[in-house]
Short mmCIF file of C-alpha atoms and ligand atoms in Angstrom, two decimals:
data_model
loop_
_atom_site.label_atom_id
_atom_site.label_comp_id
_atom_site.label_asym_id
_atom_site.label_seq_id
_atom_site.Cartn_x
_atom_site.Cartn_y
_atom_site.Cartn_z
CA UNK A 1 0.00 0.00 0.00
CA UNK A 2 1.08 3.82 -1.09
CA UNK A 3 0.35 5.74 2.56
CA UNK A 4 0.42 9.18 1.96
CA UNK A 5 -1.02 11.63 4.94
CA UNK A 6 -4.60 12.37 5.16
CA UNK A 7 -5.68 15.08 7.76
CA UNK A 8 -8.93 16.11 8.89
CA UNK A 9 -9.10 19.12 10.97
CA UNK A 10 -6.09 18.82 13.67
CA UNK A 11 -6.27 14.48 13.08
CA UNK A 12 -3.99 12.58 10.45
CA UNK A 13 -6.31 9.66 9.53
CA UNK A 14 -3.29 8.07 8.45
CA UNK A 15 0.14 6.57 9.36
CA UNK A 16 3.27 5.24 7.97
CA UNK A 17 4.91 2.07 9.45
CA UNK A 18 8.60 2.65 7.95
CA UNK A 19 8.15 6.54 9.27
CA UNK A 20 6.81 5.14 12.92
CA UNK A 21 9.98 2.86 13.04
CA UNK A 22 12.19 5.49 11.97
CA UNK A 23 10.91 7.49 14.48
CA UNK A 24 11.08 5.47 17.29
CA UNK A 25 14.64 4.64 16.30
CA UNK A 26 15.38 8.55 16.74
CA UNK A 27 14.04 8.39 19.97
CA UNK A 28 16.22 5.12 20.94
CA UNK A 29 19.49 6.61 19.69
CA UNK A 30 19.12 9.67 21.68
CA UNK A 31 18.84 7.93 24.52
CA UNK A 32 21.54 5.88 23.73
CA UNK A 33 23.67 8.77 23.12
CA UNK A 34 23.27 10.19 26.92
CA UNK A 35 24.79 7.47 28.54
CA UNK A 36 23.43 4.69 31.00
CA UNK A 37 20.97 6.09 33.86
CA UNK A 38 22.23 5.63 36.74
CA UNK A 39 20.36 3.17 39.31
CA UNK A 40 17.55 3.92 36.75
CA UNK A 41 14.14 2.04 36.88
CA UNK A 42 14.61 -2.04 36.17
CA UNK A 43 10.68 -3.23 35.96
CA UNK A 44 8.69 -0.73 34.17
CA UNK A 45 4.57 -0.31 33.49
CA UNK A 46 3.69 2.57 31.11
CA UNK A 47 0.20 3.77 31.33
CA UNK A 48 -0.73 5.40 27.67
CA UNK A 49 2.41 3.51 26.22
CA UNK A 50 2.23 4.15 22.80
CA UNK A 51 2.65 8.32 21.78
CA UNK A 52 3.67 11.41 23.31
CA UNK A 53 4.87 11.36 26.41
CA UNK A 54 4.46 8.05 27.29
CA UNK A 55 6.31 6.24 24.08
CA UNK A 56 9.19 8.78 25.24
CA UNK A 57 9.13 7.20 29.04
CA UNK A 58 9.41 3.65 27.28
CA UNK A 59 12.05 4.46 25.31
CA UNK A 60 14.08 6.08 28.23
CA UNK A 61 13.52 3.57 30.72
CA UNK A 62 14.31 0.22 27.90
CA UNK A 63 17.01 2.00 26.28
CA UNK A 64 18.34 4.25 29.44
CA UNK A 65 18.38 1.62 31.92
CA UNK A 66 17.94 -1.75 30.72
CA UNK A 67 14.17 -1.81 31.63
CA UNK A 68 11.73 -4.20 31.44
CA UNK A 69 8.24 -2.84 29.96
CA UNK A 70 4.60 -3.34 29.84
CA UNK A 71 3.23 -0.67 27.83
CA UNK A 72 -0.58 -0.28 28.44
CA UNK A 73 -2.41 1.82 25.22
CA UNK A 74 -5.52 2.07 23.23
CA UNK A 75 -4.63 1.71 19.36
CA UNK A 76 -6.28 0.53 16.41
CA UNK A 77 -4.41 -2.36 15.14
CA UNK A 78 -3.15 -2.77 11.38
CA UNK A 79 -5.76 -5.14 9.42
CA UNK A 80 -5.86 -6.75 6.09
CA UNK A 81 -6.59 -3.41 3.67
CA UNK A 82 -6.74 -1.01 6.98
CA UNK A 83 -3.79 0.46 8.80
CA UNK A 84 -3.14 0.62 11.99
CA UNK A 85 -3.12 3.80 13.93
CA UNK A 86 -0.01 5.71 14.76
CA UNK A 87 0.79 4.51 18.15
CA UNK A 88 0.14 0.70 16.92
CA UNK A 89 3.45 1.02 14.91
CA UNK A 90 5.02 2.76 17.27
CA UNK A 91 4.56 -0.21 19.53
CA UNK A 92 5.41 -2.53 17.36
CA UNK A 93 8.58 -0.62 16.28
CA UNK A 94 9.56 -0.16 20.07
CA UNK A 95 8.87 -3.97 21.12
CA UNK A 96 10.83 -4.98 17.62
CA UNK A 97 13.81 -2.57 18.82
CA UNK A 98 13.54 -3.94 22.57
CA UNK A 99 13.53 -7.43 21.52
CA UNK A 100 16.41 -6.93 19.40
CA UNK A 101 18.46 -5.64 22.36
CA UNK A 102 17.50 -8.46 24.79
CA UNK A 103 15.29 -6.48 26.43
CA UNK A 104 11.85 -7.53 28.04
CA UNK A 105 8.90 -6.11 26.27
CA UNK A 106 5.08 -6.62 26.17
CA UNK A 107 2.02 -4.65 25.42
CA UNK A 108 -1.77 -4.46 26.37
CA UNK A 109 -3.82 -2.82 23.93
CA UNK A 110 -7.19 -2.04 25.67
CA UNK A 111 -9.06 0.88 27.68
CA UNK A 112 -7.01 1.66 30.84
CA UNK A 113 -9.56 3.31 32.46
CA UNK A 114 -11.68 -0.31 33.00
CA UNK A 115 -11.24 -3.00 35.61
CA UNK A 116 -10.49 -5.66 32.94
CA UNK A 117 -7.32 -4.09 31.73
CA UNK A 118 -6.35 -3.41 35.24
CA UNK A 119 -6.77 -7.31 36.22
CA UNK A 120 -5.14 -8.58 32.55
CA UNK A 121 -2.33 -5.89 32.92
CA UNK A 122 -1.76 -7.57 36.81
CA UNK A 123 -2.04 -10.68 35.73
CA UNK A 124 0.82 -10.29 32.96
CA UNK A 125 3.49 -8.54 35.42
CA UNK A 126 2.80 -11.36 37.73
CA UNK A 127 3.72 -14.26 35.82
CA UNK A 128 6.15 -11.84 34.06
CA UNK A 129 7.97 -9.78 36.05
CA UNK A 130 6.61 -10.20 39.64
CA UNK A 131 6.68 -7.04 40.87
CA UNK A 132 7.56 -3.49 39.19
CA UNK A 133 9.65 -0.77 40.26
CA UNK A 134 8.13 2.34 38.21
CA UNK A 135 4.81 3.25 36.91
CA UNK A 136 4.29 5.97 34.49
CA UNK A 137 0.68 7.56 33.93
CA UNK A 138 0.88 9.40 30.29
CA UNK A 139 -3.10 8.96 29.49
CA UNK A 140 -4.42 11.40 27.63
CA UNK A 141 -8.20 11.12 26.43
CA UNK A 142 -10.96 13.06 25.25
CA UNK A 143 -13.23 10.24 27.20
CA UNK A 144 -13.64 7.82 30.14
CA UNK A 145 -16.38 5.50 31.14
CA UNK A 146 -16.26 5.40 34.77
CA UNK A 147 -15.36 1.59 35.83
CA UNK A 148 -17.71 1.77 39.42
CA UNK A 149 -20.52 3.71 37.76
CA UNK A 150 -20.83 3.07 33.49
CA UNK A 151 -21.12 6.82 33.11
CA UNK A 152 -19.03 8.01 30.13
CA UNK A 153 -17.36 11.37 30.72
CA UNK A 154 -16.60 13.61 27.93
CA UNK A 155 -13.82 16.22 28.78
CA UNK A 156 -14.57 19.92 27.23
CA UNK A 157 -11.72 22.25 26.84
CA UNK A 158 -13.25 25.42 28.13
CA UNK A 159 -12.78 28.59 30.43
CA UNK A 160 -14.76 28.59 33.22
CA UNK A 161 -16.19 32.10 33.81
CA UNK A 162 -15.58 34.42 30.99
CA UNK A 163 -15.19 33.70 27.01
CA UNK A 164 -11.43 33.75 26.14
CA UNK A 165 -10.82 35.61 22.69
CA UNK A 166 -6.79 35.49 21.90
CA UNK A 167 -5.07 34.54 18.35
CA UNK A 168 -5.10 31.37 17.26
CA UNK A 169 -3.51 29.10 13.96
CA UNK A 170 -4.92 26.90 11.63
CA UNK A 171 -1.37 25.28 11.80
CA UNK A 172 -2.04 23.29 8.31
CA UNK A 173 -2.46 26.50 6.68
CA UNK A 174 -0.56 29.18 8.79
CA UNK A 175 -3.69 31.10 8.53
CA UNK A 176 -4.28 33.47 11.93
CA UNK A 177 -7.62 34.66 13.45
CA UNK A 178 -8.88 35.60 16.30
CA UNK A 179 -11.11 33.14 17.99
CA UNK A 180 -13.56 33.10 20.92
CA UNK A 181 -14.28 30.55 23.41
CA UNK A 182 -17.37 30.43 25.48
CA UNK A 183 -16.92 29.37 28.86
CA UNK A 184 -18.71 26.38 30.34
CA UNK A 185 -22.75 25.81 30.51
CA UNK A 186 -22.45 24.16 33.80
CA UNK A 187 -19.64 22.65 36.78
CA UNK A 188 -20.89 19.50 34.74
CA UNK A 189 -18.33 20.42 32.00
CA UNK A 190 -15.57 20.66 34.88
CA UNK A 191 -16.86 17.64 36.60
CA UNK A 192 -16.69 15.48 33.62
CA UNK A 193 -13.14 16.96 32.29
CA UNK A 194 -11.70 15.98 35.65
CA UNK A 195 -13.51 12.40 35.96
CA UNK A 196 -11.44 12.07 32.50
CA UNK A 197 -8.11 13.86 32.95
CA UNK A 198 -7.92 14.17 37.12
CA UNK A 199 -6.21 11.96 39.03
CA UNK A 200 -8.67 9.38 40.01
CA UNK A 201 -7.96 6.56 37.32
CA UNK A 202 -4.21 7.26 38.29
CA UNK A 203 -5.21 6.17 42.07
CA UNK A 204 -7.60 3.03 40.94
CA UNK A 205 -4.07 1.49 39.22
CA UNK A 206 -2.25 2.15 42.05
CA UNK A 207 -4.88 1.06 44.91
CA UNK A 208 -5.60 -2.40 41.89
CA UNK A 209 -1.62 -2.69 41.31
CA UNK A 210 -0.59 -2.44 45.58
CA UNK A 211 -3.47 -4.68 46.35
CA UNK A 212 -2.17 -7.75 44.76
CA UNK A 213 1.17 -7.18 45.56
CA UNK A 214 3.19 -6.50 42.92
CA UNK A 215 4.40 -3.04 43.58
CA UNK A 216 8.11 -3.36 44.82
CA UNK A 217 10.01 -1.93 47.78
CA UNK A 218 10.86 1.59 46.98
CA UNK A 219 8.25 1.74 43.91
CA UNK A 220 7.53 5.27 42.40
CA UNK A 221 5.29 6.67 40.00
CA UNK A 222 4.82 9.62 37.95
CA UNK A 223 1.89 11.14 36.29
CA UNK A 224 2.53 14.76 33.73
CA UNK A 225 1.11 17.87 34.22
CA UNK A 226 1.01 21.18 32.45
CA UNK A 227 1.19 25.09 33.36
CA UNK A 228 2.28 27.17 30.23
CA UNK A 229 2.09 30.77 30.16
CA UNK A 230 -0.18 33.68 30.89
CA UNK A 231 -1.60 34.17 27.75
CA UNK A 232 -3.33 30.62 27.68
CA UNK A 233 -4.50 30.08 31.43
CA UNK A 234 -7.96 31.15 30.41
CA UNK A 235 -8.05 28.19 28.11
CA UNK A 236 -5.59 25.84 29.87
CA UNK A 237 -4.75 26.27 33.50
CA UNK A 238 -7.34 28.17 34.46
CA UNK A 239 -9.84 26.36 32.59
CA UNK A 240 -11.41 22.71 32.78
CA UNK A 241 -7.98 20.92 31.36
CA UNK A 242 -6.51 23.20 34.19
CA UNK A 243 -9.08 22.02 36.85
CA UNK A 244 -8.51 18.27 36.27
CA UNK A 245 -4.78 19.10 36.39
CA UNK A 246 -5.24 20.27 39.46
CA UNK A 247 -7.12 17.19 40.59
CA UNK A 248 -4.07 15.23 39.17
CA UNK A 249 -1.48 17.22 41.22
CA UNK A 250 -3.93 16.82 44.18
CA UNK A 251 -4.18 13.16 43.90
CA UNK A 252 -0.18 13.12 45.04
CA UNK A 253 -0.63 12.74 48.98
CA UNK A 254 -3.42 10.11 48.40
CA UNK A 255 -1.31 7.76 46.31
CA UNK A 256 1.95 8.59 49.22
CA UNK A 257 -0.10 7.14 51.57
CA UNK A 258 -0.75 4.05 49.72
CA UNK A 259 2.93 2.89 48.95
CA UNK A 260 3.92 4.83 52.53
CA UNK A 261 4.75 0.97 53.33
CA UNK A 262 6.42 0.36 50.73
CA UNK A 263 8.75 3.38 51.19
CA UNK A 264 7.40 4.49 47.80
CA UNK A 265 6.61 7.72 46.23
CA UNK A 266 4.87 9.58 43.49
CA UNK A 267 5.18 12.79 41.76
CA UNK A 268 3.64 15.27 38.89
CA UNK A 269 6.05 16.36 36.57
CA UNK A 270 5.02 19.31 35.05
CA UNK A 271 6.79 19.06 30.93
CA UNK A 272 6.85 21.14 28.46
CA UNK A 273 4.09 22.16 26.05
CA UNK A 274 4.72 20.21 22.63
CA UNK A 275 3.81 18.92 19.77
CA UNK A 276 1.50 15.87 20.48
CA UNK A 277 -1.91 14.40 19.26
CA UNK A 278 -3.58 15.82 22.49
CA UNK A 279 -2.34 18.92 22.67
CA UNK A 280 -2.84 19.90 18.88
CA UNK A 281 -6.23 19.55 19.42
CA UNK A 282 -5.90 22.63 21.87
CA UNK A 283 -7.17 26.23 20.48
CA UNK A 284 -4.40 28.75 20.74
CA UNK A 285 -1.96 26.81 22.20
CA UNK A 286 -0.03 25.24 18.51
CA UNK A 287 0.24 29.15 17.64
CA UNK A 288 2.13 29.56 21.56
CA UNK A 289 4.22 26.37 20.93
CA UNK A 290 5.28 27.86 17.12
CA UNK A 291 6.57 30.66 18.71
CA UNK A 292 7.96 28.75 21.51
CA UNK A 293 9.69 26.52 19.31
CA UNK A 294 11.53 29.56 17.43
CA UNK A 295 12.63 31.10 20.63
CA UNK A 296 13.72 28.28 22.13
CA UNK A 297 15.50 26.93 18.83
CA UNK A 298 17.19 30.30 18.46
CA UNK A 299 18.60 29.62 22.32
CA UNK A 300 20.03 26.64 21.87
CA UNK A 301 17.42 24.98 24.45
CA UNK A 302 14.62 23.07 22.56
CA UNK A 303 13.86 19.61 23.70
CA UNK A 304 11.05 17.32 22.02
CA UNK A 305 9.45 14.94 24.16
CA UNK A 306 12.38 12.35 24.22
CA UNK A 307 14.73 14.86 25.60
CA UNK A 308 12.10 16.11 28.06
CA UNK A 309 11.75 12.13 29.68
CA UNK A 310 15.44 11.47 29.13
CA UNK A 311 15.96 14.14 31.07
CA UNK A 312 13.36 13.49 33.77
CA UNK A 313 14.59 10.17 34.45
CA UNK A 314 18.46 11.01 34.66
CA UNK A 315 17.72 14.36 36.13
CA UNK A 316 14.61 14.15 38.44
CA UNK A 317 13.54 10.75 39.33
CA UNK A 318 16.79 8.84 39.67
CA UNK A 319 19.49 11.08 39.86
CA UNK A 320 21.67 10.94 43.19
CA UNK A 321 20.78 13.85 44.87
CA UNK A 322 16.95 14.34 46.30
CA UNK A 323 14.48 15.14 43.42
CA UNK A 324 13.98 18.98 43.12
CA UNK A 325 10.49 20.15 43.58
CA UNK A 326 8.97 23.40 43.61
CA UNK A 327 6.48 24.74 46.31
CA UNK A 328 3.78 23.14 45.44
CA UNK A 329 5.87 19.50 45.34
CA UNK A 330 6.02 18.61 41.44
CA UNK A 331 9.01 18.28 39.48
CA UNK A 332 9.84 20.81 36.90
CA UNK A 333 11.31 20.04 33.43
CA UNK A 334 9.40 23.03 31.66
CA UNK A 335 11.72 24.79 33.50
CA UNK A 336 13.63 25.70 30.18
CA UNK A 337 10.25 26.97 28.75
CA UNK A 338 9.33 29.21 31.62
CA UNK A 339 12.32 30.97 31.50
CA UNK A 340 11.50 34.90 32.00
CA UNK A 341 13.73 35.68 28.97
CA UNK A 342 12.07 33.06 27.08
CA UNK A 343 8.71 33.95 27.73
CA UNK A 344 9.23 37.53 27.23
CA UNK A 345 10.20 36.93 23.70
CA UNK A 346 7.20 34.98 23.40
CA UNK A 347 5.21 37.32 24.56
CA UNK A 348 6.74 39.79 22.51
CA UNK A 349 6.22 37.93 19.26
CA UNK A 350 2.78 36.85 20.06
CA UNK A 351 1.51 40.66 19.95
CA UNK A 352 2.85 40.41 16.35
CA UNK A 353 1.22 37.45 14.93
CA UNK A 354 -0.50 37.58 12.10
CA UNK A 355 -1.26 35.26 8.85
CA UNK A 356 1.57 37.51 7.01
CA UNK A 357 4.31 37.41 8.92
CA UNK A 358 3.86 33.80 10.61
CA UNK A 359 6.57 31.72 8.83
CA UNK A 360 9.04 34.29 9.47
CA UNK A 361 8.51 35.26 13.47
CA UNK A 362 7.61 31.70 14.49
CA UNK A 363 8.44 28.04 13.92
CA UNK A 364 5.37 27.20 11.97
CA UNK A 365 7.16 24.66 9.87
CA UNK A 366 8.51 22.81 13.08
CA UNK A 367 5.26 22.28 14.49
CA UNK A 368 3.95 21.06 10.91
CA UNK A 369 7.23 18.76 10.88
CA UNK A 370 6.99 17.58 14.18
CA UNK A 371 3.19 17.20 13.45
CA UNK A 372 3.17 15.04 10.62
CA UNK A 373 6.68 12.74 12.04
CA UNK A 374 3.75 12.03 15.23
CA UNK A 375 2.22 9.98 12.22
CA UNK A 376 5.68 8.25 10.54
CA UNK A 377 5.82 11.67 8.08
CA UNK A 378 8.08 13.84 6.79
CA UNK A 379 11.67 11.75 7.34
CA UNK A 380 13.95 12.38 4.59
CA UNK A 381 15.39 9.14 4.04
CA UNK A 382 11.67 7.11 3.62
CA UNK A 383 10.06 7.08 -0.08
CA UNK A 384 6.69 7.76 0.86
CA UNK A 385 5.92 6.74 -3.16
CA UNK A 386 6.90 3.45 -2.31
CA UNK A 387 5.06 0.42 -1.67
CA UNK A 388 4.92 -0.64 2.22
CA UNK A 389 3.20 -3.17 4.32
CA UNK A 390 0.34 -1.58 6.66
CA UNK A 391 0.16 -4.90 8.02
CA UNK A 392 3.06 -4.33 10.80
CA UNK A 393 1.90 -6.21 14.02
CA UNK A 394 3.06 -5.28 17.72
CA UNK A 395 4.98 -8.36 18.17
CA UNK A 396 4.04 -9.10 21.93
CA UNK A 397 -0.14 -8.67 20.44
CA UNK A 398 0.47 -10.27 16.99
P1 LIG B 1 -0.81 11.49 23.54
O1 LIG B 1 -2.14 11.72 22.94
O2 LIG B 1 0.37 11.51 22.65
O3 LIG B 1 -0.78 10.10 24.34
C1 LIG B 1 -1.91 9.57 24.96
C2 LIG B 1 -1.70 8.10 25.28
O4 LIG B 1 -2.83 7.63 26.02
C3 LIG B 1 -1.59 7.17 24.05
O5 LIG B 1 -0.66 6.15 24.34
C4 LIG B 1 -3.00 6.56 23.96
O6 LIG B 1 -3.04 5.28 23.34
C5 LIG B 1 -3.32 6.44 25.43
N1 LIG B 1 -4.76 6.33 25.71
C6 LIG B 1 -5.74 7.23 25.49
N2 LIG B 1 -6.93 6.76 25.94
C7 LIG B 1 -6.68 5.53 26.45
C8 LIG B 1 -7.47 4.55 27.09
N3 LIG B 1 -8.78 4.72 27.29
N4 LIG B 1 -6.88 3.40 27.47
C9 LIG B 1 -5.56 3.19 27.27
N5 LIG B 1 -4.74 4.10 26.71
C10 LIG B 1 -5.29 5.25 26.31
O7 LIG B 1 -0.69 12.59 24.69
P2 LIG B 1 0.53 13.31 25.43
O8 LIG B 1 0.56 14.72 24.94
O9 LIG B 1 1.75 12.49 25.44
O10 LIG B 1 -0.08 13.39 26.90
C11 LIG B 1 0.31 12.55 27.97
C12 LIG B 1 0.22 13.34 29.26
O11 LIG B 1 1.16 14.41 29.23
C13 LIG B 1 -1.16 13.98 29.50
O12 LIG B 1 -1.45 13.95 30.87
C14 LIG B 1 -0.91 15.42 29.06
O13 LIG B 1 -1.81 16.33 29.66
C15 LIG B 1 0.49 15.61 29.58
N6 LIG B 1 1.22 16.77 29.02
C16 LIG B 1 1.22 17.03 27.68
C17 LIG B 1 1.90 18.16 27.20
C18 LIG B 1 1.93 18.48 25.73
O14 LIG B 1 2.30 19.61 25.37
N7 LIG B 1 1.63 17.56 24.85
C19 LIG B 1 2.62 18.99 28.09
C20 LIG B 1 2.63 18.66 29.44
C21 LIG B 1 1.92 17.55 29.91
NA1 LIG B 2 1.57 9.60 26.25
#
């Protein structure tokens, strides 16, 4: 099959295999490239396994410290005539990598939130692995059917008490309007954004996971977070995404208590606003990370995802000294991004912004490359005329 890129609003309907691969390799040889972490994690479960964040926490714990992984995601497989979605040949790129390197590797493709995926993802780590050392919550979801009560929550990505009217980009065209935002109907809207995005499905794995006993000695966990600037609290932390963030970061001395026996801990770590299938569905954020990504580029400082978990594990969670938190207890690694003379020049060039002079003042093209590479685009050295298989299997699934 020819696979070419099909996009529909801020979705690609399609993705490459080869591309996938090639981009999972990226991410494996940068990790490779920083050295061994140090007394990193050994027995690994990644919650929303297969994109973003949570790929790039595979990657760095396999690849950075010899891990052992179950990745937990919810994919459409590749079928006779039907291809797979992006994160299905990510997996199967990232298991085919992992396998190759002697390393443990296995995947559960089903909805995390439910109690069946739960029990069949505690099941496999105990005839497995036996107990695990790290779990990493990356889920990100516009839904979640509640496991105790059936109800399906929809998240909404609104402000809460006033519309919000700021610039925003049609990032496939680089056009630039002005768009408004009207704040919620009801706290229904927040209720239900939380009961998808808060912290409570993070506590259910981690009451499920300590009450059949394989969580080991000194287990942590770690669940992301965002803050971003000023200019898009209205929409993001001060809005619904913002209030089940807050529920997230809450959820922190609930889930200390429960490994408190164990001598284990768990944190937020607050990253960096990128490019990612969740957050390009955002309004007015992709125009903030386009001119984030110029100023930071122009400094010397831009990480993507893999260098923001590479640098979370070696820097944050396992380095030697104590983890740095700030007051409110997370970890920062959008510390680069908050930089006062980084957000000033944001903030500078955001007053600017217009359709006309967008390629120049931001990094429009960098957000549509880094778009499109989610899906297995844009890499220079695959023929996208070519023939390839869509039928690529996850290995561990096949
Ligand atoms: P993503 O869309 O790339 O990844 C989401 C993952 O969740 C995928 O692996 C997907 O398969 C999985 N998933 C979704 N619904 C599922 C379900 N029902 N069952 C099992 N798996 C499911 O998103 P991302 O941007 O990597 O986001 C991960 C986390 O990082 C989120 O909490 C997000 O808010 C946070 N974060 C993102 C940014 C950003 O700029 N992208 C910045 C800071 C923090
Ligand atoms: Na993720």
């Amino acid at each position: 099959m020819i696979i070419q890129p099909r996009t529909r609003g801020f979705i690609c309907l399609t993705a490459h295999p080869e591309g996938a691969a090639e981009n999972i390799k990226n991410q494996i040889e940068y990790v490779k490239s920083k050295g061994e972490i140090k007394n990193g994690p050994k027995k690994v479960l990644v919650i929303g396994a297969s994109t973003g964040f949570g790929i790039a926490s595979r990657i760095s714990a396999a690849f950075g410290s010899g891990a052992a992984t179950i990745g937990v995601f919810f994919e459409k497989p590749a079928s006779e005539g039907k291809l797979g979605t992006a994160g299905w040949y990510n997996s199967a790129a990232f298991e085919k990598e992992a396998h190759s390197a002697g390393l443990y590797a296995k995947s559960i493709n089903g909805d995390a939130f439910s109690d069946e995926i739960k029990a069949q993802t505690i099941e496999l780590i105990k005839k497995d692995l036996g107990q695990i050392d790290l779990v990493v919550y990356s889920l990100a979801s516009p839904r979640r059917t509640h496991p105790k009560t059936g109800v399906q929550h929809s998240s909404v990505l609104k402000p809460i008490e006033q519309p919000f009217t700021n610039k925003t980009v049609d990032f496939h065209t680089g056009v630039v309007s002005d768009i408004s935002i009207q704040p919620v109907d009801s706290t229904d809207d927040i209720n239900n954004t939380v009961a998808v995005m808060g912290g409570e499905d993070w506590k259910f794995w981690i009451e499920d996971l300590k009450a059949a006993g394989v969580l080991a000695e000194g287990v942590k966990t770690v669940a992301y977070s965002y803050i971003g600037p000023e200019l898009t609290y209205p929409i993001y932390r001060n809005g619904t995404i913002g209030r089940a963030k807050d529920d997230l970061e809450a959820t922190v001395p609930a889930i200390n208590e429960l490994l408190k026996d164990l001598h284990g801990i768990s944190y937020v770590s607050v990253n960096k606003a990128l490019v990612t299938q969740s957050s390009s569905a955002i309004p007015v954020v992709p125009l903030y990370i386009s001119l984030l990504y110029k100023v930071m580029k122009e400094k010397g400082i831009h990480e993507g995802t893999i260098e923001q978990m590479q640098r979370l594990f070696a820097e944050r969670l396992y380095n030697d000294v104590e983890t740095p938190l700030d007051d409110k207890g997370r970890i920062r690694v959008d510390d680069l991004e908050m930089r006062a003379d980084v957000q000033a020049e944001v903030a500078k060039l955001w007053e600017q912004a217009n359709t006309e002079n967008l390629e120049e003042i931001s990094d429009i093209k960098g957000y549509r490359d880094d778009f499109f590479q989610l899906f297995g685009f844009n890499f220079d050295n695959i023929d996208y005329n070519k023939d390839t298989s869509e039928l690529v299997q996850v290995p561990s699934l096949a």
